[in-house]
Amino acid sequence: MKLLEAFKLNENQLASFAKYKELLLEWNKKFNLTAITDEDEIEEKHFVDSLMLLNYVSLDNKSLLDVGSGAGFPGIPLAIACPKAKITLLESNGKKVTFLKEVVSQLKLDNVEIVQARSEEFNKREQFDYVTARAVKELNILLEICFHLVKVGGAFIAYKSSNVDNEIENAKKAFRELEIGKIEKYSYNLPNSQDIRVLLELFKKKPTKKKYPRQYSEIVKAPLR
């Protein structure tokens, strides 16, 4: 867990990451949780990548909703590293929810809540300081299914790869329709592979129009672009 040393974690937190990796590999034999099964790559491409947000944002005493949490990235690493944050993991797949519940129980993460639901149907409109999504959908779709859940004054944070500029170009209508405020773009390299990753932080300046989000079938058929 040498790569995690940069985040100044204590022994208990490092032990939680080790247990999380163990559970991920064990459960991955039964369910398709991750294509990454090399232990060093799990540390770099899942754990470190999830925690890079903390170089730009403080989560102390903040609420964060992780949309499409899957195997728990970035929500569970952030919950381990930030015990003062209140983290909600939103996942619609029942098997993945079962896995998340096991991880939260084993790691005794009392700052985590797990909800099985789709984001466009989740009834917590404008309740979260931060909403995150990692490896979920294209940006124009992501914004419509997530931005209504962000508090006014909060932000949506998308974990993206280096080709994000194309997604930004295709999301200009979404920016207008959802009345997104300032946008910050943070780029970084993963420490071993040197893969380029990008965090987009999109700030919310006013309540989202009530007509958004639309039904998911309509969003996919006619995305905002």
Short mmCIF file of C-alpha atoms in Angstrom, two decimals, residues 27 31 93-103 114 116:
data_model
loop_
_atom_site.label_atom_id
_atom_site.label_comp_id
_atom_site.label_asym_id
_atom_site.label_seq_id
_atom_site.Cartn_x
_atom_site.Cartn_y
_atom_site.Cartn_z
CA TRP A 27 -16.12 -11.34 -4.55
CA PHE A 31 -19.52 -11.24 -9.60
CA ASN A 93 -27.49 -3.40 -9.38
CA GLY A 94 -28.59 -5.74 -6.59
CA LYS A 95 -25.46 -7.93 -6.59
CA LYS A 96 -23.20 -4.90 -6.36
CA VAL A 97 -25.35 -3.51 -3.53
CA THR A 98 -24.87 -6.81 -1.67
CA PHE A 99 -21.11 -6.47 -2.10
CA LEU A 100 -21.13 -2.84 -0.93
CA LYS A 101 -23.08 -3.79 2.18
CA GLU A 102 -20.54 -6.50 2.98
CA VAL A 103 -17.63 -4.06 2.59
CA ILE A 114 -26.10 2.46 0.70
CA GLN A 116 -30.37 0.78 -4.28
#
